[in-house]
Amino acid sequence: MNREIYNSLGVSDAVITLGETVLQTLQDRFRLIDETAEYNQAKVLKAMQDNRVDASCLTGTNGYGHDDKGRDTLERVYADVFHTEAALVRPHLTCGTHALAVALSANLLPGDELLSPVGKPYDTLEEVIGIRESACSLKEYGVSYRQVDLLSDGSFDYAGIKQAINKKTKLVTIQRSKGYQMRPSFSVAQIGELIAFIKACKPGLTVMVDNCYGEFTEALEPSDVGADMLVGSLIKNPGGGLAPTGGYIAGTKKCIDRCHYRLSAPGVGQDVGASLSVLGSLYQGFFLSPQVVSGAVKGAVFAAKVYEKLGFHVLPKADESRHDIIQSIELGSPAAMEAFCLGIQAAAPVDSYVAPVPDPIPGYADPVIMAAGAFVQGSSIELSADGPVRPPYAVYFQGGLTWHHAKLGILMSVQKLLERGLITV
Ligand SMILES: *Cc1c(COP(=O)(O)O)cnc(C)c1O
């Protein structure tokens, strides 16, 4: 039955068989993913009940947005789920980069130093920080930056970190997910160890974790192991595919108050910010997120196993533990990147008939190819693949609002590589 419908979508029998063979080996793994989803589902539900979410929370305000009960309650729900004192969850945070820029610029003053102890941060942060020249960067405002690279085996350079922390160091940024790099993503436990070490070197430092793509992949979040701020995008994991836009910052009241002032205006802070008509989707998306994330993680594990079997270098490996929804696959050539992305695009519910091509994107140094046929533009909790066109020509695959859609996407990507003579199955 499935074979016929998959054939009609353009997947050949050879590729379907490959998928079935791989899937048979993943049943135990999928059971563990379901256990994490079950725990996180209950955690979100409890926070919604404890905060007495009701129908009046789902409609928004306009104008100044004073007394926006739904918005304020949603922020309480996020704070409870992440076990933080406060949270800022707003459609006015336009993307993950914006949320990170707000968190950083709100909590760093001229003369302060920012430290990344985990190597180069995400591409778009280079301009926020001023690693690449940009108007309004932190550097322009007199905030300096220091970076300690990971050791060659991917572990933290504790000696280097200790040496890098100085009297100017004020804020430490830790990126949980690998971003566009071929390094492992960090587990919450690893992040916890790093934070403990850093805070022992200099008590009082603020630690921010870029939590993009990590939410709900584990039972714990970085805020459970000492992070003062967690930052992420609502068109990734916590929006559950329903949030049409937005970002969040969860953390200590001291940090979050400053983020509110930076986002709106000093003195005004959190009391303004009309939520218009998005609140229903933000609540419902957060509610669905643990389940959606589990489907995406299954898709990532499946992709790893399939591409390993085809002889490609994948990160993480199929059998490794998962700390985000990203799967990177080193395809080795621009042609293979294009074929892979064409397959993902061809599996989409929206824009399935278009062919992705590499293009320059603001904030990124290299041309980027992106496949996404999403209900929400650019949403990468939906089935998508992207990557900067530079060696080792790795694509970063993520998302899928349902596990079955993620599976189809991977099968289609294999199909396109096969049709272009880039692999044999
Ligand atoms: C996506 C992402 C960002 C930036 O988010 P945008 O919403 O694309 O601006 C930052 N850090 C990491 C690790 C990401 O994955």
mmCIF file of C-alpha atoms in Angstrom, residues 85-388:
data_model
loop_
_atom_site.group_PDB
_atom_site.id
_atom_site.type_symbol
_atom_site.label_atom_id
_atom_site.label_comp_id
_atom_site.label_asym_id
_atom_site.label_seq_id
_atom_site.Cartn_x
_atom_site.Cartn_y
_atom_site.Cartn_z
ATOM 1 C CA GLU A 85 12.426 33.198 36.957
ATOM 2 C CA ALA A 86 11.204 35.035 33.888
ATOM 3 C CA ALA A 87 10.822 34.902 30.137
ATOM 4 C CA LEU A 88 10.281 37.183 27.198
ATOM 5 C CA VAL A 89 8.256 35.540 24.411
ATOM 6 C CA ARG A 90 7.207 37.896 21.682
ATOM 7 C CA PRO A 91 6.335 38.086 18.002
ATOM 8 C CA HIS A 92 8.411 41.281 18.039
ATOM 9 C CA LEU A 93 11.556 39.183 18.307
ATOM 10 C CA THR A 94 11.796 38.738 14.566
ATOM 11 C CA CYS A 95 14.085 35.690 14.506
ATOM 12 C CA GLY A 96 16.643 33.785 16.532
ATOM 13 C CA THR A 97 19.424 36.191 15.626
ATOM 14 C CA HIS A 98 17.333 39.117 16.846
ATOM 15 C CA ALA A 99 16.580 37.367 20.143
ATOM 16 C CA LEU A 100 20.296 36.646 20.626
ATOM 17 C CA ALA A 101 21.212 40.229 19.716
ATOM 18 C CA VAL A 102 18.693 41.562 22.257
ATOM 19 C CA ALA A 103 19.949 39.216 24.994
ATOM 20 C CA LEU A 104 23.571 40.188 24.348
ATOM 21 C CA SER A 105 23.170 43.925 23.892
ATOM 22 C CA ALA A 106 20.860 44.170 26.914
ATOM 23 C CA ASN A 107 23.399 42.539 29.187
ATOM 24 C CA LEU A 108 26.717 43.917 27.935
ATOM 25 C CA LEU A 109 27.923 47.473 28.481
ATOM 26 C CA PRO A 110 30.835 49.409 26.940
ATOM 27 C CA GLY A 111 34.111 48.023 28.310
ATOM 28 C CA ASP A 112 32.650 44.558 28.921
ATOM 29 C CA GLU A 113 33.974 41.474 27.172
ATOM 30 C CA LEU A 114 31.980 38.640 25.627
ATOM 31 C CA LEU A 115 33.513 35.167 25.637
ATOM 32 C CA SER A 116 32.637 32.189 23.470
ATOM 33 C CA PRO A 117 34.348 29.133 24.992
ATOM 34 C CA VAL A 118 33.015 26.810 22.281
ATOM 35 C CA GLY A 119 34.612 28.253 19.157
ATOM 36 C CA LYS A 120 33.059 30.351 16.450
ATOM 37 C CA PRO A 121 29.426 31.264 17.064
ATOM 38 C CA TYR A 122 26.619 30.901 14.520
ATOM 39 C CA ASP A 123 27.266 32.754 11.249
ATOM 40 C CA THR A 124 24.756 35.569 11.788
ATOM 41 C CA LEU A 125 26.231 36.376 15.201
ATOM 42 C CA GLU A 126 29.521 37.378 13.587
ATOM 43 C CA GLU A 127 27.974 40.673 12.565
ATOM 44 C CA VAL A 128 26.073 41.074 15.835
ATOM 45 C CA ILE A 129 29.343 40.730 17.739
ATOM 46 C CA GLY A 130 31.461 42.581 15.174
ATOM 47 C CA ILE A 131 33.727 39.675 14.181
ATOM 48 C CA ARG A 132 32.686 40.793 10.710
ATOM 49 C CA GLU A 133 32.354 44.586 10.542
ATOM 50 C CA SER A 134 28.771 45.762 10.806
ATOM 51 C CA ALA A 135 26.995 48.954 11.801
ATOM 52 C CA CYS A 136 25.556 48.728 15.327
ATOM 53 C CA SER A 137 27.639 45.674 16.256
ATOM 54 C CA LEU A 138 28.591 45.119 19.895
ATOM 55 C CA LYS A 139 32.144 46.004 18.891
ATOM 56 C CA GLU A 140 31.006 49.419 17.683
ATOM 57 C CA TYR A 141 29.496 49.984 21.141
ATOM 58 C CA GLY A 142 32.789 49.141 22.842
ATOM 59 C CA VAL A 143 32.143 45.518 23.763
ATOM 60 C CA SER A 144 35.147 43.323 23.062
ATOM 61 C CA TYR A 145 35.052 39.659 22.109
ATOM 62 C CA ARG A 146 37.227 36.678 22.850
ATOM 63 C CA GLN A 147 36.919 33.120 21.652
ATOM 64 C CA VAL A 148 38.396 29.831 22.775
ATOM 65 C CA ASP A 149 38.222 27.105 20.175
ATOM 66 C CA LEU A 150 37.309 23.528 20.935
ATOM 67 C CA LEU A 151 40.183 21.068 21.114
ATOM 68 C CA SER A 152 40.769 18.915 18.048
ATOM 69 C CA ASP A 153 38.732 16.055 19.571
ATOM 70 C CA GLY A 154 35.753 18.398 20.008
ATOM 71 C CA SER A 155 36.107 18.757 23.794
ATOM 72 C CA PHE A 156 36.301 21.995 25.800
ATOM 73 C CA ASP A 157 39.717 23.617 26.189
ATOM 74 C CA TYR A 158 39.403 24.157 29.934
ATOM 75 C CA ALA A 159 42.930 25.529 30.342
ATOM 76 C CA GLY A 160 42.394 27.971 27.484
ATOM 77 C CA ILE A 161 39.033 29.048 28.879
ATOM 78 C CA LYS A 162 40.479 29.707 32.323
ATOM 79 C CA GLN A 163 43.198 31.810 30.737
ATOM 80 C CA ALA A 164 40.734 33.757 28.568
ATOM 81 C CA ILE A 165 38.512 34.830 31.462
ATOM 82 C CA ASN A 166 39.731 38.224 32.668
ATOM 83 C CA LYS A 167 38.480 41.189 34.643
ATOM 84 C CA LYS A 168 36.489 42.517 31.670
ATOM 85 C CA THR A 169 34.712 39.219 30.966
ATOM 86 C CA LYS A 170 31.029 39.779 31.657
ATOM 87 C CA LEU A 171 29.006 37.365 29.574
ATOM 88 C CA VAL A 172 29.714 33.899 28.204
ATOM 89 C CA THR A 173 27.829 32.587 25.183
ATOM 90 C CA ILE A 174 27.488 28.864 24.589
ATOM 91 C CA GLN A 175 25.914 27.523 21.429
ATOM 92 C CA ARG A 176 24.210 24.184 22.083
ATOM 93 C CA SER A 177 23.673 23.158 18.478
ATOM 94 C CA LYS A 178 26.462 22.819 15.936
ATOM 95 C CA GLY A 179 25.107 25.462 13.549
ATOM 96 C CA TYR A 180 26.878 25.314 10.192
ATOM 97 C CA GLN A 181 29.918 23.563 11.622
ATOM 98 C CA MET A 182 31.087 19.979 11.568
ATOM 99 C CA ARG A 183 31.383 19.691 15.333
ATOM 100 C CA PRO A 184 29.212 17.770 17.762
ATOM 101 C CA SER A 185 26.269 19.500 19.396
ATOM 102 C CA PHE A 186 26.571 19.618 23.164
ATOM 103 C CA SER A 187 24.448 17.660 25.574
ATOM 104 C CA VAL A 188 22.815 19.501 28.454
ATOM 105 C CA ALA A 189 25.104 17.567 30.801
ATOM 106 C CA GLN A 190 28.217 18.784 28.939
ATOM 107 C CA ILE A 191 26.911 22.348 28.998
ATOM 108 C CA GLY A 192 26.311 21.984 32.737
ATOM 109 C CA GLU A 193 29.913 20.946 33.325
ATOM 110 C CA LEU A 194 31.182 23.851 31.277
ATOM 111 C CA ILE A 195 28.991 26.345 33.126
ATOM 112 C CA ALA A 196 30.123 25.016 36.508
ATOM 113 C CA PHE A 197 33.743 25.414 35.460
ATOM 114 C CA ILE A 198 33.238 28.941 34.136
ATOM 115 C CA LYS A 199 31.358 30.090 37.229
ATOM 116 C CA ALA A 200 34.085 28.652 39.432
ATOM 117 C CA CYS A 201 36.662 30.696 37.471
ATOM 118 C CA LYS A 202 34.682 33.903 37.917
ATOM 119 C CA PRO A 203 31.545 33.901 40.061
ATOM 120 C CA GLY A 204 28.924 36.362 38.875
ATOM 121 C CA LEU A 205 29.493 35.843 35.165
ATOM 122 C CA THR A 206 26.332 35.713 33.092
ATOM 123 C CA VAL A 207 26.029 32.606 30.934
ATOM 124 C CA MET A 208 23.777 32.675 27.891
ATOM 125 C CA VAL A 209 22.973 29.538 25.907
ATOM 126 C CA ASP A 210 21.938 29.756 22.269
ATOM 127 C CA ASN A 211 19.299 27.032 22.531
ATOM 128 C CA CYS A 212 18.240 27.081 18.857
ATOM 129 C CA TYR A 213 17.199 23.603 17.689
ATOM 130 C CA GLY A 214 17.837 22.065 21.112
ATOM 131 C CA GLU A 215 14.502 22.563 22.893
ATOM 132 C CA PHE A 216 12.775 19.335 23.978
ATOM 133 C CA THR A 217 15.368 17.002 22.484
ATOM 134 C CA GLU A 218 16.267 16.059 26.057
ATOM 135 C CA ALA A 219 14.340 16.019 29.324
ATOM 136 C CA LEU A 220 16.543 18.776 30.758
ATOM 137 C CA GLU A 221 17.292 22.206 29.278
ATOM 138 C CA PRO A 222 20.473 24.271 29.787
ATOM 139 C CA SER A 223 18.602 26.456 32.298
ATOM 140 C CA ASP A 224 18.359 23.345 34.513
ATOM 141 C CA VAL A 225 22.166 23.249 34.714
ATOM 142 C CA GLY A 226 23.055 26.839 35.464
ATOM 143 C CA ALA A 227 22.454 28.939 32.327
ATOM 144 C CA ASP A 228 21.288 32.468 33.176
ATOM 145 C CA MET A 229 19.653 32.997 29.788
ATOM 146 C CA LEU A 230 18.307 30.637 27.132
ATOM 147 C CA VAL A 231 17.546 32.013 23.703
ATOM 148 C CA GLY A 232 15.707 30.545 20.737
ATOM 149 C CA SER A 233 13.477 31.030 17.729
ATOM 150 C CA LEU A 234 9.768 30.267 17.553
ATOM 151 C CA ILE A 235 10.002 29.126 13.945
ATOM 152 C CA LYS A 236 12.214 26.349 15.198
ATOM 153 C CA ASN A 237 11.418 23.808 17.956
ATOM 154 C CA PRO A 238 9.291 25.655 20.530
ATOM 155 C CA GLY A 239 6.873 27.097 17.980
ATOM 156 C CA GLY A 240 5.817 23.560 17.123
ATOM 157 C CA GLY A 241 5.386 24.562 13.486
ATOM 158 C CA LEU A 242 2.374 26.724 14.321
ATOM 159 C CA ALA A 243 4.024 29.926 15.550
ATOM 160 C CA PRO A 244 4.103 32.266 12.543
ATOM 161 C CA THR A 245 7.018 34.333 13.905
ATOM 162 C CA GLY A 246 8.810 35.218 17.146
ATOM 163 C CA GLY A 247 11.578 34.394 19.561
ATOM 164 C CA TYR A 248 12.078 33.808 23.263
ATOM 165 C CA ILE A 249 14.574 34.569 25.987
ATOM 166 C CA ALA A 250 14.116 32.770 29.315
ATOM 167 C CA GLY A 251 16.292 33.365 32.348
ATOM 168 C CA THR A 252 16.912 35.218 35.564
ATOM 169 C CA LYS A 253 14.656 38.180 36.308
ATOM 170 C CA LYS A 254 17.670 40.476 36.312
ATOM 171 C CA CYS A 255 18.696 39.492 32.768
ATOM 172 C CA ILE A 256 15.177 39.294 31.352
ATOM 173 C CA ASP A 257 14.140 42.713 32.692
ATOM 174 C CA ARG A 258 17.055 44.229 30.798
ATOM 175 C CA CYS A 259 16.026 42.306 27.646
ATOM 176 C CA HIS A 260 12.535 43.795 27.913
ATOM 177 C CA TYR A 261 14.009 47.294 28.165
ATOM 178 C CA ARG A 262 16.291 46.678 25.203
ATOM 179 C CA LEU A 263 13.499 45.226 23.057
ATOM 180 C CA SER A 264 10.980 48.003 23.729
ATOM 181 C CA ALA A 265 12.415 51.044 25.520
ATOM 182 C CA PRO A 266 14.106 51.917 28.803
ATOM 183 C CA GLY A 267 11.436 52.591 31.411
ATOM 184 C CA VAL A 268 8.722 50.992 29.312
ATOM 185 C CA GLY A 269 9.937 47.396 29.275
ATOM 186 C CA GLN A 270 7.541 44.486 29.276
ATOM 187 C CA ASP A 271 4.318 46.428 29.674
ATOM 188 C CA VAL A 272 4.037 47.216 25.983
ATOM 189 C CA GLY A 273 3.972 45.025 22.904
ATOM 190 C CA ALA A 274 0.594 44.181 21.412
ATOM 191 C CA SER A 275 0.349 40.488 20.636
ATOM 192 C CA LEU A 276 -2.211 41.130 17.861
ATOM 193 C CA SER A 277 -3.584 37.760 16.781
ATOM 194 C CA VAL A 278 -0.669 35.358 17.220
ATOM 195 C CA LEU A 279 -1.147 34.109 20.782
ATOM 196 C CA GLY A 280 -3.346 31.117 19.948
ATOM 197 C CA SER A 281 -0.671 29.756 17.617
ATOM 198 C CA LEU A 282 2.119 30.415 20.109
ATOM 199 C CA TYR A 283 0.293 28.479 22.849
ATOM 200 C CA GLN A 284 -0.822 25.642 20.599
ATOM 201 C CA GLY A 285 2.581 25.388 18.936
ATOM 202 C CA PHE A 286 4.363 25.221 22.308
ATOM 203 C CA PHE A 287 1.901 22.531 23.372
ATOM 204 C CA LEU A 288 2.630 20.458 20.243
ATOM 205 C CA SER A 289 6.368 21.113 20.251
ATOM 206 C CA PRO A 290 7.544 18.050 22.247
ATOM 207 C CA GLN A 291 5.730 15.759 19.802
ATOM 208 C CA VAL A 292 6.867 17.662 16.709
ATOM 209 C CA VAL A 293 10.465 17.685 17.962
ATOM 210 C CA SER A 294 10.347 13.919 18.524
ATOM 211 C CA GLY A 295 9.295 13.413 14.897
ATOM 212 C CA ALA A 296 12.134 15.635 13.748
ATOM 213 C CA VAL A 297 14.651 13.720 15.879
ATOM 214 C CA LYS A 298 13.411 10.432 14.401
ATOM 215 C CA GLY A 299 13.865 11.930 10.939
ATOM 216 C CA ALA A 300 17.426 12.970 11.814
ATOM 217 C CA VAL A 301 18.315 9.502 13.113
ATOM 218 C CA PHE A 302 16.787 7.898 10.027
ATOM 219 C CA ALA A 303 18.707 10.261 7.730
ATOM 220 C CA ALA A 304 21.965 9.457 9.517
ATOM 221 C CA LYS A 305 21.435 5.720 9.196
ATOM 222 C CA VAL A 306 20.431 5.909 5.522
ATOM 223 C CA TYR A 307 23.364 8.123 4.511
ATOM 224 C CA GLU A 308 25.839 6.123 6.581
ATOM 225 C CA LYS A 309 24.699 3.061 4.717
ATOM 226 C CA LEU A 310 25.330 4.924 1.456
ATOM 227 C CA GLY A 311 28.902 5.609 2.580
ATOM 228 C CA PHE A 312 28.734 9.286 3.555
ATOM 229 C CA HIS A 313 30.251 10.896 6.630
ATOM 230 C CA VAL A 314 27.397 12.041 8.831
ATOM 231 C CA LEU A 315 27.317 13.997 12.092
ATOM 232 C CA PRO A 316 26.064 12.876 14.524
ATOM 233 C CA LYS A 317 26.460 9.234 13.608
ATOM 234 C CA ALA A 318 23.240 7.228 13.585
ATOM 235 C CA ASP A 319 23.969 5.531 16.915
ATOM 236 C CA GLU A 320 25.144 8.635 18.788
ATOM 237 C CA SER A 321 23.007 10.467 21.327
ATOM 238 C CA ARG A 322 21.080 13.525 20.096
ATOM 239 C CA HIS A 323 21.079 17.012 21.545
ATOM 240 C CA ASP A 324 19.345 18.886 18.724
ATOM 241 C CA ILE A 325 17.280 18.159 15.618
ATOM 242 C CA ILE A 326 20.099 18.801 13.131
ATOM 243 C CA GLN A 327 21.658 16.151 10.990
ATOM 244 C CA SER A 328 24.634 17.103 8.910
ATOM 245 C CA ILE A 329 25.663 15.022 5.955
ATOM 246 C CA GLU A 330 28.924 15.651 4.116
ATOM 247 C CA LEU A 331 27.968 15.257 0.484
ATOM 248 C CA GLY A 332 31.350 16.243 -0.951
ATOM 249 C CA SER A 333 30.239 18.338 -3.917
ATOM 250 C CA PRO A 334 27.969 21.250 -4.841
ATOM 251 C CA ALA A 335 26.133 18.917 -7.271
ATOM 252 C CA ALA A 336 25.260 16.484 -4.510
ATOM 253 C CA MET A 337 24.107 19.355 -2.261
ATOM 254 C CA GLU A 338 21.773 20.508 -5.017
ATOM 255 C CA ALA A 339 20.383 17.018 -5.632
ATOM 256 C CA PHE A 340 19.802 16.467 -1.915
ATOM 257 C CA CYS A 341 18.013 19.797 -1.538
ATOM 258 C CA LEU A 342 15.952 19.129 -4.658
ATOM 259 C CA GLY A 343 14.690 15.921 -3.033
ATOM 260 C CA ILE A 344 13.730 17.655 0.208
ATOM 261 C CA GLN A 345 11.963 20.363 -1.770
ATOM 262 C CA ALA A 346 10.153 17.791 -3.908
ATOM 263 C CA ALA A 347 8.751 16.211 -0.730
ATOM 264 C CA ALA A 348 7.239 19.489 0.520
ATOM 265 C CA PRO A 349 3.537 20.291 0.830
ATOM 266 C CA VAL A 350 4.163 23.856 -0.429
ATOM 267 C CA ASP A 351 6.394 24.874 -3.375
ATOM 268 C CA SER A 352 7.194 21.249 -4.159
ATOM 269 C CA TYR A 353 7.731 22.019 -7.836
ATOM 270 C CA VAL A 354 10.601 24.489 -7.473
ATOM 271 C CA ALA A 355 14.337 23.698 -7.583
ATOM 272 C CA PRO A 356 16.534 25.303 -4.884
ATOM 273 C CA VAL A 357 19.721 27.065 -6.029
ATOM 274 C CA PRO A 358 22.536 28.644 -3.954
ATOM 275 C CA ASP A 359 22.162 32.367 -3.258
ATOM 276 C CA PRO A 360 23.747 35.015 -1.014
ATOM 277 C CA ILE A 361 21.751 35.619 2.196
ATOM 278 C CA PRO A 362 22.173 38.626 4.499
ATOM 279 C CA GLY A 363 24.166 37.656 7.571
ATOM 280 C CA TYR A 364 25.987 34.745 5.917
ATOM 281 C CA ALA A 365 29.465 34.942 4.362
ATOM 282 C CA ASP A 366 29.053 32.176 1.737
ATOM 283 C CA PRO A 367 26.203 31.513 -0.691
ATOM 284 C CA VAL A 368 23.609 29.272 0.957
ATOM 285 C CA ILE A 369 21.359 26.678 -0.616
ATOM 286 C CA MET A 370 18.036 26.110 1.144
ATOM 287 C CA ALA A 371 15.258 23.641 0.568
ATOM 288 C CA ALA A 372 12.024 24.375 2.341
ATOM 289 C CA GLY A 373 8.470 24.129 1.219
ATOM 290 C CA ALA A 374 7.011 25.355 4.435
ATOM 291 C CA PHE A 375 3.706 26.745 5.650
ATOM 292 C CA VAL A 376 5.700 29.371 7.555
ATOM 293 C CA GLN A 377 8.416 31.021 5.478
ATOM 294 C CA GLY A 378 11.888 29.930 6.534
ATOM 295 C CA SER A 379 10.543 27.717 9.296
ATOM 296 C CA SER A 380 13.148 25.083 9.962
ATOM 297 C CA ILE A 381 11.085 22.965 12.341
ATOM 298 C CA GLU A 382 9.314 22.138 9.104
ATOM 299 C CA LEU A 383 11.110 19.757 6.763
ATOM 300 C CA SER A 384 14.108 21.640 5.430
ATOM 301 C CA ALA A 385 17.728 21.374 4.440
ATOM 302 C CA ASP A 386 20.327 24.015 3.950
ATOM 303 C CA GLY A 387 24.010 24.666 4.002
ATOM 304 C CA PRO A 388 26.652 27.159 2.941
#
